[in-house]
Coordinates of C-alpha atoms and ligand atoms in Angstrom, one line a residue:
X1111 CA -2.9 -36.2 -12.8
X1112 CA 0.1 -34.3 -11.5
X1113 CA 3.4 -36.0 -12.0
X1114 CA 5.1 -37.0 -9.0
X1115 CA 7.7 -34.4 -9.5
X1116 CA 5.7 -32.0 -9.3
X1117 CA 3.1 -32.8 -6.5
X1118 CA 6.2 -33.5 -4.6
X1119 CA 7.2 -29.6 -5.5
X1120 CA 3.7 -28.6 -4.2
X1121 CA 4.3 -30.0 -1.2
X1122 CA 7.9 -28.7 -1.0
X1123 CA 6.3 -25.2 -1.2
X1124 CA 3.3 -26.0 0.9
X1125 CA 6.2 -26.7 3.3
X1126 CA 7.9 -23.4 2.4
X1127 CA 5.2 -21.1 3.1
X1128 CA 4.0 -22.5 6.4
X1129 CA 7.8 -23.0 7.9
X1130 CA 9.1 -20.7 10.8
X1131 CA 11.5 -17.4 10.0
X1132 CA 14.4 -19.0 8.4
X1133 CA 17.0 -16.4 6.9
X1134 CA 20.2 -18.6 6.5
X1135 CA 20.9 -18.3 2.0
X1136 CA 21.2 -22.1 2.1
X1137 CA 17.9 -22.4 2.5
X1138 CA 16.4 -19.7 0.4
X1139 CA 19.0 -21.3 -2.2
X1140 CA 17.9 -24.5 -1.3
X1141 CA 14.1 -23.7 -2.7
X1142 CA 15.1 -22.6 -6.2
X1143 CA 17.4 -25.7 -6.8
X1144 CA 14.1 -27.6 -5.9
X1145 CA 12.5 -26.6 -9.0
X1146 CA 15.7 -27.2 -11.1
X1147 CA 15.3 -29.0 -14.4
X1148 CA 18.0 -30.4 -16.7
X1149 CA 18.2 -26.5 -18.0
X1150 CA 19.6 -23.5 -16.4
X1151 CA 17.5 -22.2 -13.9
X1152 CA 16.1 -18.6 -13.9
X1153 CA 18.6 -18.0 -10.9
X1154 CA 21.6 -20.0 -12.1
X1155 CA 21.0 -17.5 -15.2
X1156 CA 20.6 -14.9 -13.4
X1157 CA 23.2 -15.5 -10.5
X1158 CA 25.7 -15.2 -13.8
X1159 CA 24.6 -12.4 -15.5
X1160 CA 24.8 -9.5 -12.3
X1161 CA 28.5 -9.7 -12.2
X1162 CA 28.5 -9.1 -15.9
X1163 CA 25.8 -5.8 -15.4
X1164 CA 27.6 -4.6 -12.1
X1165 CA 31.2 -4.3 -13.6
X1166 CA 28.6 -2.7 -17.0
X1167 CA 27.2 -0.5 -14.9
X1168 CA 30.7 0.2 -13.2
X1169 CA 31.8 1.2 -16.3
X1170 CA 29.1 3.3 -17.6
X1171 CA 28.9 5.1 -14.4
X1172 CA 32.9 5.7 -14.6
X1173 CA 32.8 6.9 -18.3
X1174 CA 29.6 9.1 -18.6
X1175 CA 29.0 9.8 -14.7
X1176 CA 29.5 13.3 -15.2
X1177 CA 27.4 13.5 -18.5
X1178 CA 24.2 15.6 -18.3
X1179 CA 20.7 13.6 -18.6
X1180 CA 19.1 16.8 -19.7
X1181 CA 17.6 20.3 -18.0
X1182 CA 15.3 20.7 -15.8
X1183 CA 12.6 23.1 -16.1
X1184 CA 10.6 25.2 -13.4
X1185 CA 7.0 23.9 -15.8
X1186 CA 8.7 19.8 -15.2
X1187 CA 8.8 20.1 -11.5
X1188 CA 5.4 21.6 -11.3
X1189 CA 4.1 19.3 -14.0
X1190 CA 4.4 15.9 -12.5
X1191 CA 8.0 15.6 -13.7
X1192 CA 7.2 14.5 -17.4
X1193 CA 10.3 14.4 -19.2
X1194 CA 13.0 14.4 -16.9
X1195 CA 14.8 11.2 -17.4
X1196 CA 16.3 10.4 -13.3
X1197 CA 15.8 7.0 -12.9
X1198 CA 17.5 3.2 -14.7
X1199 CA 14.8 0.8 -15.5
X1200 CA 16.5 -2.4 -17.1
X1201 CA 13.4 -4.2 -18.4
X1202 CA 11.6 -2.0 -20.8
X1203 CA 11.6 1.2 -22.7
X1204 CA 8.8 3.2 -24.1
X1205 CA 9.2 5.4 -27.1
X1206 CA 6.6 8.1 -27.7
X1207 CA 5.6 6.9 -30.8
X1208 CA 6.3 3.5 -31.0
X1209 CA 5.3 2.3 -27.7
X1210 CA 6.8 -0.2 -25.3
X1211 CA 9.6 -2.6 -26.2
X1212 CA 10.6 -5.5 -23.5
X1213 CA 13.9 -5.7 -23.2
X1214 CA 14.2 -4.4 -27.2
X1215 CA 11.6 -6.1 -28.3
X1216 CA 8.1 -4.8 -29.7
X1217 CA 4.9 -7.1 -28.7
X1218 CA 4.7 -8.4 -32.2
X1219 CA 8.1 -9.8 -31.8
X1220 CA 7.5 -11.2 -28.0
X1221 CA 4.2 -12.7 -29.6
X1222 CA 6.3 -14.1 -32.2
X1223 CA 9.7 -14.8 -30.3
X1224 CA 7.9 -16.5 -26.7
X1225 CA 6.7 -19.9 -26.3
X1226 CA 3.3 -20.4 -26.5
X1227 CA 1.5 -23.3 -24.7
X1228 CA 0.7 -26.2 -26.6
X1229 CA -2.4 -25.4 -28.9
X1230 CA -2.1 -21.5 -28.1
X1231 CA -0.7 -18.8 -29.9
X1232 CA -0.3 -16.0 -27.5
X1233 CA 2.8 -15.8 -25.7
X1234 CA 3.2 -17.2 -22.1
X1235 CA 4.1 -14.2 -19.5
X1236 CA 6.6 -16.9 -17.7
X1237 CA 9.0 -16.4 -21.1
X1238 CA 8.0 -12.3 -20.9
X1239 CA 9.1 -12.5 -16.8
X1240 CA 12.6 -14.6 -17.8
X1241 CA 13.1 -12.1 -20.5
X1242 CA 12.5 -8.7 -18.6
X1243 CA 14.7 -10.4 -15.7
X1244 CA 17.4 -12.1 -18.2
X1245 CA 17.4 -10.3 -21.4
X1246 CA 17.2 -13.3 -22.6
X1247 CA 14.0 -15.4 -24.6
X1248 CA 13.6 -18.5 -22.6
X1249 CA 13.4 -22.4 -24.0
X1250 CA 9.8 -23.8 -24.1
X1251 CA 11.2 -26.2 -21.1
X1252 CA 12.5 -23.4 -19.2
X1253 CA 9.4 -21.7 -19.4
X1254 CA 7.9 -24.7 -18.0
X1255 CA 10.1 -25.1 -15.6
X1256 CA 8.4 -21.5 -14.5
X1257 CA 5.2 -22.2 -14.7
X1258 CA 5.4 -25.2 -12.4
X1259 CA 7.5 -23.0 -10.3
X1260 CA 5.0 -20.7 -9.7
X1261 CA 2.6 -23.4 -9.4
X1262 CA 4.4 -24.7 -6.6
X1263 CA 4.6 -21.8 -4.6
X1264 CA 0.9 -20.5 -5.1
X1265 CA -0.3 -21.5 -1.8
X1266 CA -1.6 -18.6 0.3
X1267 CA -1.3 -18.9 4.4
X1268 CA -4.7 -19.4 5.9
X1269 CA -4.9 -16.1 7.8
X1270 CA -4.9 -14.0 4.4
X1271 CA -7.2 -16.4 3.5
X1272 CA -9.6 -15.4 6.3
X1273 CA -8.6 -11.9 6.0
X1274 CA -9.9 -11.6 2.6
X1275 CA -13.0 -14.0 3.7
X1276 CA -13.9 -11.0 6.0
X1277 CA -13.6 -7.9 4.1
X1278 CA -16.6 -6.4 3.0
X1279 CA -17.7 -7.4 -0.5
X1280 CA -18.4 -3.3 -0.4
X1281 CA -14.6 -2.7 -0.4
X1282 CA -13.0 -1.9 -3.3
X1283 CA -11.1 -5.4 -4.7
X1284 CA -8.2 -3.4 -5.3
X1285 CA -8.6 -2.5 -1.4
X1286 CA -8.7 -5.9 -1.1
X1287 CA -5.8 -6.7 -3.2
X1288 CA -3.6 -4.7 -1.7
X1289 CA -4.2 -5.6 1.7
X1290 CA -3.8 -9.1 1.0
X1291 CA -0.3 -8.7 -0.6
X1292 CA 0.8 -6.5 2.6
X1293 CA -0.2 -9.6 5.3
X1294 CA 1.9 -12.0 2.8
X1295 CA 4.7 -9.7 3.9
X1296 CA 4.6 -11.8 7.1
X1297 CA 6.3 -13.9 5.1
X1298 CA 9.2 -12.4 3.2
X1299 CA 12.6 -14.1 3.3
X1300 CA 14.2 -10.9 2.8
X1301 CA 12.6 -9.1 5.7
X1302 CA 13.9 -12.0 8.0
X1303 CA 17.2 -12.2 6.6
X1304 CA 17.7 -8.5 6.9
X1305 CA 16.6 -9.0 10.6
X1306 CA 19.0 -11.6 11.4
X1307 CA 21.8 -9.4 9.3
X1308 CA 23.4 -10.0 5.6
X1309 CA 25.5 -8.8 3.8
X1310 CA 24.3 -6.3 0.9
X1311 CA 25.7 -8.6 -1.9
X1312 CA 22.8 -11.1 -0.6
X1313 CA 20.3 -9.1 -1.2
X1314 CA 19.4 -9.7 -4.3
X1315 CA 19.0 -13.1 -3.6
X1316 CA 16.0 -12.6 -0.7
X1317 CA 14.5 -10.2 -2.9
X1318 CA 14.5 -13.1 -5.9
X1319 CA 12.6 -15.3 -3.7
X1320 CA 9.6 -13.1 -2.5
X1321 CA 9.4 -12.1 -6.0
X1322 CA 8.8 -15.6 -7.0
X1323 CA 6.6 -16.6 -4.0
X1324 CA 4.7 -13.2 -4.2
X1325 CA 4.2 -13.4 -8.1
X1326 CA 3.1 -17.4 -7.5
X1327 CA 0.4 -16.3 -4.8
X1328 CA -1.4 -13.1 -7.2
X1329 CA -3.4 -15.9 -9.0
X1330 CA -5.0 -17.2 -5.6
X1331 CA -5.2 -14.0 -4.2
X1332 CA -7.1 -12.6 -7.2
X1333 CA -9.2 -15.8 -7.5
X1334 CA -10.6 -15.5 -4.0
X1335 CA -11.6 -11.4 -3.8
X1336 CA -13.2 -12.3 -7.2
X1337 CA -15.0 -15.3 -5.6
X1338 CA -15.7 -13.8 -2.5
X1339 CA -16.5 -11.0 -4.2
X1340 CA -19.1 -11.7 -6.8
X1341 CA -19.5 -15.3 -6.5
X1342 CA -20.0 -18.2 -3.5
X1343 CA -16.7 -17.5 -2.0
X1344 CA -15.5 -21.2 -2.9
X1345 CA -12.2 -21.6 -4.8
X1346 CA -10.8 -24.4 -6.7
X1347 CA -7.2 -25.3 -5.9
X1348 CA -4.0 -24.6 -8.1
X1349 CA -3.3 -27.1 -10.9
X1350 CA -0.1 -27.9 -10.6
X1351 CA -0.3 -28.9 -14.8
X1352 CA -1.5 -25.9 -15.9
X1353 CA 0.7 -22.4 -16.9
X1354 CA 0.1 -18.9 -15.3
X1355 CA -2.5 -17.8 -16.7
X1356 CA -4.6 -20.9 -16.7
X1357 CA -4.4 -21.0 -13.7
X1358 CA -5.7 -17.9 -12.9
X1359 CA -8.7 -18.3 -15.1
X1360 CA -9.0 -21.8 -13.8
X1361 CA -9.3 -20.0 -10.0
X1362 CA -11.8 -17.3 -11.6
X1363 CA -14.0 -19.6 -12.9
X1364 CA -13.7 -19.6 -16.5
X1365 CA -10.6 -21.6 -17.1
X1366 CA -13.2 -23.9 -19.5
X1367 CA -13.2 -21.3 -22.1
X1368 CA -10.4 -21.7 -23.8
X1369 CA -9.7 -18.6 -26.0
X1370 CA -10.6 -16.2 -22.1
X1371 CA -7.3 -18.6 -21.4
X1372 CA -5.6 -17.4 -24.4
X1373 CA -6.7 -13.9 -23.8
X1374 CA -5.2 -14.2 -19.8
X1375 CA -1.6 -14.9 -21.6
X1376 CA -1.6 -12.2 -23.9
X1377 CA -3.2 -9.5 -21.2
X1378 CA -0.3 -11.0 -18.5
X1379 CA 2.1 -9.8 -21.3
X1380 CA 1.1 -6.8 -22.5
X1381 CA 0.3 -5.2 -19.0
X1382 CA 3.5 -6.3 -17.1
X1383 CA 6.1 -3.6 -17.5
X1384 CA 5.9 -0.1 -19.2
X1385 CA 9.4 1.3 -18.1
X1386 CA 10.4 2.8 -14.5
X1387 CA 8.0 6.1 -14.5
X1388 CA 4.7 5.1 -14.7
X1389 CA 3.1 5.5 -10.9
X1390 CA 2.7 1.6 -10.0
X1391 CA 6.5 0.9 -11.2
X1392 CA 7.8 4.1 -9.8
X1393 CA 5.8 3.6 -6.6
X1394 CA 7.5 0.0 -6.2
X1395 CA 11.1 1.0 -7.2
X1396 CA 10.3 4.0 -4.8
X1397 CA 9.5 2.1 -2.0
X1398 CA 12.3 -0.7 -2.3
X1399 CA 15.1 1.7 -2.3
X1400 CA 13.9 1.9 1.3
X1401 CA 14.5 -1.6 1.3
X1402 CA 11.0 -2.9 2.4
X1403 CA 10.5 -5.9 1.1
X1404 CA 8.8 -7.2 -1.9
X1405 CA 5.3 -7.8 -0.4
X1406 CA 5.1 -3.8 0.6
X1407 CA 6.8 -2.3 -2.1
X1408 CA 4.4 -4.2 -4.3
X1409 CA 0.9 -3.3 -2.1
X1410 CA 2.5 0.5 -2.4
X1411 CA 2.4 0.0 -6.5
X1412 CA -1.0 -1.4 -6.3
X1413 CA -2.2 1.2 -4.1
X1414 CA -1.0 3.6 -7.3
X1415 CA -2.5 1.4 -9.9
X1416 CA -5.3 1.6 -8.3
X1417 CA -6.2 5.3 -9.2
X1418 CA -8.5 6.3 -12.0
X1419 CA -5.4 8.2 -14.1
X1420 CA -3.4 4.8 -14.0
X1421 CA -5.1 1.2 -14.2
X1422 CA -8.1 1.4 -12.7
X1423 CA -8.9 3.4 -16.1
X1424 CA -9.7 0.1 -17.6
X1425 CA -12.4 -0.4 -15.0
X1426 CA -13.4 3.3 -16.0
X1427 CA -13.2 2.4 -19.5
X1428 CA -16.0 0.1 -19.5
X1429 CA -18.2 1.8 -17.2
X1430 CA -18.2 5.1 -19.9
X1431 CA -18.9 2.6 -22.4
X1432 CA -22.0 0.8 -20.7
X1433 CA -23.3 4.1 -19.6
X1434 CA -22.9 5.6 -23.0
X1435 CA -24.8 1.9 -24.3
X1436 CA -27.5 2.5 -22.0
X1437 CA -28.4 6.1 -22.5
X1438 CA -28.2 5.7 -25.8
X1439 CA -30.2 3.0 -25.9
X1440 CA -30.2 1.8 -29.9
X1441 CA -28.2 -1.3 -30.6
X1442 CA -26.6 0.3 -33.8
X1443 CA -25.2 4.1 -32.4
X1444 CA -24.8 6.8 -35.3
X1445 CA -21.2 8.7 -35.2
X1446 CA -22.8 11.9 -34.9
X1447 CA -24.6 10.9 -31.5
X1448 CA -21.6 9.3 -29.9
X1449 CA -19.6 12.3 -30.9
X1450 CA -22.4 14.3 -29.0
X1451 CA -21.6 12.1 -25.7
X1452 CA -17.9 12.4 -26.0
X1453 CA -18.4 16.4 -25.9
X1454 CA -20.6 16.2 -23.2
X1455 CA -18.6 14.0 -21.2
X1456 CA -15.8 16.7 -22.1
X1457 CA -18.3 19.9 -21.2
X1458 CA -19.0 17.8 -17.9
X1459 CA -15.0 18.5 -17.0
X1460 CA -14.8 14.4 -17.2
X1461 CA -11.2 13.0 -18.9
X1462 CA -12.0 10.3 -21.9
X1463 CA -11.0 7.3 -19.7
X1464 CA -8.8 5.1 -21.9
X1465 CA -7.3 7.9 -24.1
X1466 CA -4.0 10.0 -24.0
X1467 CA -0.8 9.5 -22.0
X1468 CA 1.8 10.8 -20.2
X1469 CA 4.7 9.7 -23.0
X1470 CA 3.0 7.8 -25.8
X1471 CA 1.9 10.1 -28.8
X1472 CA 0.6 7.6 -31.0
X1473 CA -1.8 4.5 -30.5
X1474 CA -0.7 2.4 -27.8
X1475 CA 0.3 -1.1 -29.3
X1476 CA -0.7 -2.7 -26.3
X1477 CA -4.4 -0.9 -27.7
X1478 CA -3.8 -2.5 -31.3
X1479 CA -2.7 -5.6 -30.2
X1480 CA -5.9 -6.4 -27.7
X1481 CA -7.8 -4.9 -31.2
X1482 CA -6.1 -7.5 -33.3
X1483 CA -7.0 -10.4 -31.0
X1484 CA -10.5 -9.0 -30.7
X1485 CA -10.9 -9.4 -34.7
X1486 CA -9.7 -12.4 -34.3
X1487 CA -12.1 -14.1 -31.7
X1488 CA -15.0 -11.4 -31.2
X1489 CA -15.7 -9.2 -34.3
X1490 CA -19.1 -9.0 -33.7
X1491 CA -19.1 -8.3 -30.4
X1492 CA -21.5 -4.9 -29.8
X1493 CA -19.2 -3.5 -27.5
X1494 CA -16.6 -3.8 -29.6
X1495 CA -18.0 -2.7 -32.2
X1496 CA -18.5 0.8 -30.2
X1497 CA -14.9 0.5 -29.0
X1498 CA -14.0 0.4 -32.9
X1499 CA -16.6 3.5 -33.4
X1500 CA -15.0 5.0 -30.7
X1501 CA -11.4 4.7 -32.0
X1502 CA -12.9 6.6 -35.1
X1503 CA -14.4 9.5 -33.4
X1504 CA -12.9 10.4 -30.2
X1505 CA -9.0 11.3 -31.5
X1506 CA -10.6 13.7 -33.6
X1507 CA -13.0 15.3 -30.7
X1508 CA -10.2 15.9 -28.4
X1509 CA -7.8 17.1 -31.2
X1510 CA -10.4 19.9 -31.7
X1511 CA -10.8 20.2 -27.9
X1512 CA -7.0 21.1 -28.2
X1513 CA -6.4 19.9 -24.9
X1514 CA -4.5 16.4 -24.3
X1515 CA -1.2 16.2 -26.0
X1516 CA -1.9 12.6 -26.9
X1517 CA -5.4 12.2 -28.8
X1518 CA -4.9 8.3 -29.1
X1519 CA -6.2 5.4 -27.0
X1520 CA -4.0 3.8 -24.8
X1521 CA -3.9 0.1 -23.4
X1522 CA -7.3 0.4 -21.0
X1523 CA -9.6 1.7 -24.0
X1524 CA -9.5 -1.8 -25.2
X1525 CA -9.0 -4.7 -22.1
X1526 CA -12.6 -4.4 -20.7
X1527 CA -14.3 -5.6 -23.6
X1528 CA -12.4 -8.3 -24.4
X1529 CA -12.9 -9.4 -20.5
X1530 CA -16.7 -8.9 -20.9
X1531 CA -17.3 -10.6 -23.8
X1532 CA -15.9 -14.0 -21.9
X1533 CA -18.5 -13.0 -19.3
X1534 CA -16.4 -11.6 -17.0
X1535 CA -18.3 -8.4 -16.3
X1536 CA -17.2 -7.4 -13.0
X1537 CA -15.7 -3.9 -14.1
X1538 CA -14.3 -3.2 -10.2
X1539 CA -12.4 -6.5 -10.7
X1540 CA -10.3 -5.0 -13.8
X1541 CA -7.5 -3.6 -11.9
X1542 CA -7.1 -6.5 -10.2
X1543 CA -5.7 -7.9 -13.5
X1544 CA -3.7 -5.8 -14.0
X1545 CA -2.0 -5.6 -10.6
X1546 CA -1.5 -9.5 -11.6
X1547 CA 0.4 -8.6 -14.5
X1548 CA 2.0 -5.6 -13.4
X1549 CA 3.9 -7.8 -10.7
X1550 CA 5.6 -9.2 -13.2
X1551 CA 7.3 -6.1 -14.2
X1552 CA 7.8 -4.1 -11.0
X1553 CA 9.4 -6.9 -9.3
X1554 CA 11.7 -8.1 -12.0
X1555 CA 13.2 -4.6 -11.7
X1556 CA 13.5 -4.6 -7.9
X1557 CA 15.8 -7.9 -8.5
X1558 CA 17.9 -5.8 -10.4
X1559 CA 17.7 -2.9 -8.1
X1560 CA 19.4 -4.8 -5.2
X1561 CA 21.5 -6.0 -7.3
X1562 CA 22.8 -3.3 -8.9
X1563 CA 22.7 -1.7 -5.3
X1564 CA 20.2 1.0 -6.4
X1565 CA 20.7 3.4 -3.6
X1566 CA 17.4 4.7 -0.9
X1567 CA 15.7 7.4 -3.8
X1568 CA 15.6 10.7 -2.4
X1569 CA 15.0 13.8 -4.9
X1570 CA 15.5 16.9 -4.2
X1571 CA 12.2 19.3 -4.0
X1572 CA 11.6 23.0 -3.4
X1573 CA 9.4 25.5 -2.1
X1574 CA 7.5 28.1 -4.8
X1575 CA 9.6 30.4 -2.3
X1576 CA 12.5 29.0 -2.9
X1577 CA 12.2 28.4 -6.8
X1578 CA 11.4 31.9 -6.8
X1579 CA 14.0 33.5 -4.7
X1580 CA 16.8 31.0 -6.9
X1581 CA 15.6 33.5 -10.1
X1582 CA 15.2 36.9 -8.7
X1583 CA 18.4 37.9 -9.4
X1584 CA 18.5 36.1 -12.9
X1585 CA 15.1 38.1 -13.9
X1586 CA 16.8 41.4 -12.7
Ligands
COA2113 C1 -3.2 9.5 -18.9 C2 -3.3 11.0 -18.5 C3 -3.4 11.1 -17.0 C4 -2.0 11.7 -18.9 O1 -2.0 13.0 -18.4 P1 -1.1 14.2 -18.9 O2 0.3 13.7 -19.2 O3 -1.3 15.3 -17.9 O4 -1.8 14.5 -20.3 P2 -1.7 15.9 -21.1 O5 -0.4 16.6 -20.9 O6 -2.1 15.5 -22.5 O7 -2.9 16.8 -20.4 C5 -3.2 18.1 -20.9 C6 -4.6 18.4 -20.6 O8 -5.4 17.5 -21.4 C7 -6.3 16.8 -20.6 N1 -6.5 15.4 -21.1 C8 -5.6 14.5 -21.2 N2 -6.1 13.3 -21.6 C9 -7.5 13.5 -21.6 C10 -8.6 12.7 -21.9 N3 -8.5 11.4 -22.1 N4 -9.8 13.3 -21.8 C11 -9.9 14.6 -21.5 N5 -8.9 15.4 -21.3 C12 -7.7 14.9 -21.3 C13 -5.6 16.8 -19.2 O9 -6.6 16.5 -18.2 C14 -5.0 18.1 -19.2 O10 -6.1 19.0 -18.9 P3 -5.8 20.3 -17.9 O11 -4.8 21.1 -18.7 O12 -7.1 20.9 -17.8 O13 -5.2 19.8 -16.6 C15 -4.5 11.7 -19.2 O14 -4.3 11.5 -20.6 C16 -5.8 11.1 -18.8 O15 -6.4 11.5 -17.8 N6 -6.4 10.1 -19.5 C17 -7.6 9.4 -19.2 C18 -7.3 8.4 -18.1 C19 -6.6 7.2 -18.6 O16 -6.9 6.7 -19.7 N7 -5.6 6.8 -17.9 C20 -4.8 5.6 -18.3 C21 -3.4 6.0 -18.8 S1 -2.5 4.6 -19.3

């Protein structure tokens, strides 16, 4: 049974979502302070540390303004801009080698340094979404405090309800996903607010709250395509007891099994951020220097993540694997044959889905990390035991190929199995996971981005004409 605290928060938020355009702060102010416990809030926290990273940023900006980021070559604007570093992303970093750190932190040290729900080990993406917005690791209570926040907020108006009710189940979840968090925008604080005229230090404020509502609603918009989708269309309603991610399992249907639970927290992690350049975070940070809201800068990142370079490799992923299972028939694969379907996926012109990357150069750890928790709970899973063959075999095929700079796996060689072997088998649903996740990231950074009064983003671009007419002399 749900305290009466927190039913009464529910209701609150029930409340919220179905009230008229409202844009005066108190309000919006009002909704955070609802959810207060005896600890700081997330907002309190946060409402004290911008001052402190405005008159930071100030200062950096005033001492190494002038200072040069690096060149830019003629090969970096035709190659998709790898390399040049022209854009702040507070929350993480990503080292070629050793892979993604939150905030400073590796994902051994968030799975070591986050609170864990009671009886679990993996960490709990509310502490990961107070540290990429705070710096900070959270208290068990604070991250609590979050997850009946969220809770509280998850209720979804009944006409993107019936919106998703009558898409097609042919169209593409992410489709679906994105169109869903596009109609939310009907209900964006900041949107209003902007309407009805603020000042630009209150921004930050109206973006915090659609961040919060919108990152509250992916659960129930996620549950329903995937019940619409695949199953009898009928969805259970948010527990207002559980965390995040049981919740989400709960709406998907599987939120009995308890280590598919487990396995929802660490994935929530691990796929949330991985720095500004990547084309879902870009795409966001892109679109809300526009200042559109929340809601469509999101749906423009999901629209990104949803192409087979970027997430929706992990749906890729799996399908390359099943297909490889089924024309190859045998339950036990030699080395030598899957080697032969690598090179003919190659000789096909097909990419490896799941391996190389745009930065990394070694093993992803998000990869070893999904590997570890796979030997943990499913080492002798088939399919993970080709995804372990595979590890073996394809670096070296496409270091002979000569091709990709990075021969290693990254993150979405390793989530489908792991989601299969709870029974979740739905490959077109992946993405939709990680768009879950992924909000976490993107729209911790837009908070920061009105704060810090990120200006509309606006690169410069040129013509081949005009690239080569700005060298003819030089060549001469
Ligand atoms: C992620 C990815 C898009 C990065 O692209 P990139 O930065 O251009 O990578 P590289 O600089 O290493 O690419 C150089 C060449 O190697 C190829 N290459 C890179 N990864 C490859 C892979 N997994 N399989 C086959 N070829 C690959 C590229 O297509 C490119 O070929 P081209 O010269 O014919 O255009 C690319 O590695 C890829 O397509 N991977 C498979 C899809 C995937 O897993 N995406 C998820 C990423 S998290």
């Amino acid at each position: 049974m749900a305290s009466l605290r927190t039913q009464r928060m529910y209701q609150l938020a029930g409340a919220l979502s179905r009230q008229q355009p409202t844009s005066s702060l108190a309000s919006v102010w009002a909704v955070s302070k609802r959810f207060k416990s005896t600890a700081p809030s997330l907002k309190d926290r946060l409402s004290e540390l911008i001052p402190e990273k405005q008159a930071e940023v100030k200062a950096v900006r005033k001492e190494l303004g002038s200072e040069s980021l690096g060149a830019v070559t003629v090969d970096m604007a035709y190659g998709g801009m790898r390399g040049i570093k022209g854009m702040v992303w507070e929350g993480s970093v990503l080292d070629a080698d050793e892979g993604i750190r939150f905030r400073g932190k590796t994902i051994p040290e968030c799975q070591k340094l986050l609170p864990s729900a009671e009886g679990g080990s993996e960490p709990l993406p509310e502490g990961l979404f107070w540290l990429l917005v705070t710096g900070e690791v959270p208290t068990a209570e604070q991250v609590k405090g979050i997850s009946a926040e969220w809770a509280a907020r998850a209720t979804i108006p009944s006409f993107v309800e019936e919106l998703l009710d009558r898409c097609p189940s042919t169209l593409h979840p992410m489709s679906q996903f994105s169109l869903a968090v596009t109609a939310l925008q009907h209900e964006s604080s900041f949107a209003k607010a902007y309407q009805q005229g603020i000042s630009k230090n209150q921004y930050w404020e109206y973006v915090y709250e659609d961040s919060m509502d919108l990152i509250a609603k992916l659960p129930n918009i996620a549950g329903r395509i995937y019940r619409n989708v695949y199953k009898d269309g009928k969805l259970p309603a948010i527990d207002p007891n559980l965390d995040y991610s049981a919740n989400l399992a709960h709406l998907l249907g599987f939120g009995d099994k308890k280590d598919f639970v487990e396995l929802m927290r660490l994935y929530l992690t691990i796929h949330s951020d991985h720095e500004g350049g990547n084309v879902s975070a870009h795409t966001t940070h892109l679109v809300g220097s526009a200042l559109s809201d929340p809601y469509l800068s999101f749906a423009a990142g999901l629209n990104g993540l949803a192409g087979p370079l970027h997430g929706l490799a992990n749906q890729e992923v799996l399908r390359w694997i099943t297909k490889m299972r089924d024309n190859l028939g045998a339950a036990e694969v030699s080395d030598e044959t899957i080697k032969d379907y690598v090179w003919s996926t190659l000789k096909s012109g097909q990419v490896i889905p799941g391996y190389g990357h745009a930065v990394l150069r070694k093993t992803d750890p998000r990869y070893s990390c999904q590997r570890e928790f796979a030997l943990k709970h499913l080492p002798t899973d088939p399919m993970f035991k080709l995804v372990s063959q595979l590890y073996n075999i394809v670096p070296g095929v496409l270091t002979e190929q000569g091709k990709t700079k990075n021969p290693w796996p990254n993150v979405d060689a390793h989530s489908g199995v792991l989601l299969q072997h709870y029974g979740l088998v739905e490959q077109d649903f992946y993405t939709v996971l990680f768009g879950v996740s992924r909000g976490l990231g993107v729209l911790s950074q837009l908070i920061w981005d009105r704060a810090l009064g990120m200006p509309l983003e606006r690169p410069k671009s040129l013509s081949t004409e005009a690239i080569k007419k700005m060298f003819a002399n030089k060549k001469n």
